[in-house]
Short mmCIF file of C-alpha atoms in Angstrom, two decimals:
data_model
loop_
_atom_site.label_atom_id
_atom_site.label_comp_id
_atom_site.label_asym_id
_atom_site.label_seq_id
_atom_site.Cartn_x
_atom_site.Cartn_y
_atom_site.Cartn_z
CA MET A 124 -14.27 4.60 -7.19
CA ALA A 125 -13.91 1.52 -5.03
CA VAL A 126 -11.50 1.52 -2.10
CA ILE A 127 -8.92 -1.26 -2.01
CA GLU A 128 -8.88 -2.67 1.52
CA LEU A 129 -5.65 -4.32 2.60
CA PRO A 130 -6.03 -7.50 4.67
CA ARG A 131 -4.85 -7.91 8.26
CA LEU A 132 -1.99 -10.11 7.06
CA CYS A 133 -0.21 -8.45 4.16
CA ASP A 134 2.06 -11.33 3.19
CA ARG A 135 3.47 -12.38 -0.17
CA ALA A 136 0.21 -13.99 -1.27
CA ALA A 137 -1.71 -10.79 -0.47
CA ALA A 138 0.91 -8.77 -2.35
CA LEU A 139 0.51 -10.95 -5.45
CA ALA A 140 -3.27 -10.58 -5.27
CA LEU A 141 -2.99 -6.80 -4.89
CA LYS A 142 -0.58 -6.61 -7.81
CA GLY A 143 -3.16 -8.35 -9.98
CA ASP A 144 -5.95 -6.09 -8.75
CA LEU A 145 -3.88 -2.99 -9.46
CA ALA A 146 -3.01 -4.22 -12.96
CA ASP A 147 -6.72 -4.57 -13.71
CA THR A 148 -7.59 -1.00 -12.72
CA THR A 149 -7.94 1.89 -15.11
CA GLY A 150 -8.58 5.57 -14.66
CA SER A 151 -6.86 8.86 -14.16
CA GLU A 152 -7.35 9.30 -10.41
CA ALA A 153 -5.21 7.87 -7.62
CA LEU A 154 -6.62 4.64 -6.21
CA PRO A 155 -7.76 4.84 -2.58
CA VAL A 156 -6.14 2.18 -0.37
CA ASP A 157 -7.36 1.47 3.17
CA ALA A 158 -4.52 0.12 5.35
CA GLY A 159 -6.44 0.58 8.60
CA SER A 160 -6.74 -3.15 9.35
CA VAL A 161 -3.13 -4.14 8.69
CA GLU A 162 -1.56 -6.11 11.54
CA ARG A 163 1.45 -7.58 9.70
CA MET A 164 3.22 -6.21 6.65
CA SER A 165 5.67 -8.04 4.40
CA MET A 166 8.38 -6.43 2.30
CA ALA A 167 6.65 -7.86 -0.77
CA MET A 168 3.51 -5.85 0.02
CA LEU A 169 5.55 -2.71 0.62
CA GLN A 170 7.20 -3.18 -2.77
CA VAL A 171 3.83 -3.53 -4.52
CA LEU A 172 2.47 -0.45 -2.75
CA LEU A 173 5.57 1.58 -3.57
CA ALA A 174 5.41 0.57 -7.24
CA ALA A 175 1.73 1.54 -7.36
CA HIS A 176 2.52 4.82 -5.62
CA ARG A 177 5.25 5.67 -8.13
CA ASN A 178 3.21 4.86 -11.25
CA GLU A 179 0.38 6.96 -12.61
CA PRO A 180 -2.25 7.47 -11.41
CA GLY A 181 -0.80 6.34 -8.07
CA ILE A 182 -2.48 5.44 -4.81
CA VAL A 183 -3.69 7.44 -1.84
CA LEU A 184 -3.87 5.95 1.64
CA THR A 185 -7.26 6.57 3.22
CA ALA A 186 -6.48 4.92 6.58
CA ARG A 187 -3.34 3.52 8.21
CA SER A 188 -3.00 1.20 11.17
CA PRO A 189 -0.18 1.58 13.72
CA GLU A 190 1.42 -1.58 12.30
CA PHE A 191 1.29 -0.19 8.79
CA ASP A 192 2.95 3.03 9.97
CA ARG A 193 5.56 0.97 11.82
CA ALA A 194 6.37 -0.96 8.64
CA LEU A 195 6.74 2.32 6.74
CA ALA A 196 9.07 3.66 9.41
CA ILE A 197 11.24 0.52 9.48
CA SER A 198 11.53 0.56 5.69
CA GLY A 199 12.25 4.29 5.50
CA LEU A 200 9.11 4.98 3.44
CA THR A 201 7.15 7.14 5.89
CA GLU A 202 8.06 10.40 4.18
CA THR A 203 7.37 8.97 0.73
CA PHE A 204 3.79 8.05 1.62
CA ASN A 205 3.21 11.18 3.74
CA THR A 206 4.18 13.64 1.02
CA GLY A 207 3.21 11.75 -2.10
CA ALA A 208 6.79 12.01 -3.39
CA ALA A 209 8.21 9.11 -5.38
CA ALA A 210 11.09 7.33 -3.67
#
């Protein structure tokens, strides 16, 4: 299964592209997402990631940058993505 790599700038345009990529995927296993290169995160991208996380088969984060973790903390989503629980 291919890993979805998030770009350095996760803005609205990147969120729209990711939404399309996620809609095109099929399978029964969670999709691996690499957020290790993220330097800036928009709320739009967080919304797309949360929606993907909540829907089957979900996503699993394979790497997370400090900026990505900071965005999760600011948005109150750290626990959601750490435990796999749906918000």
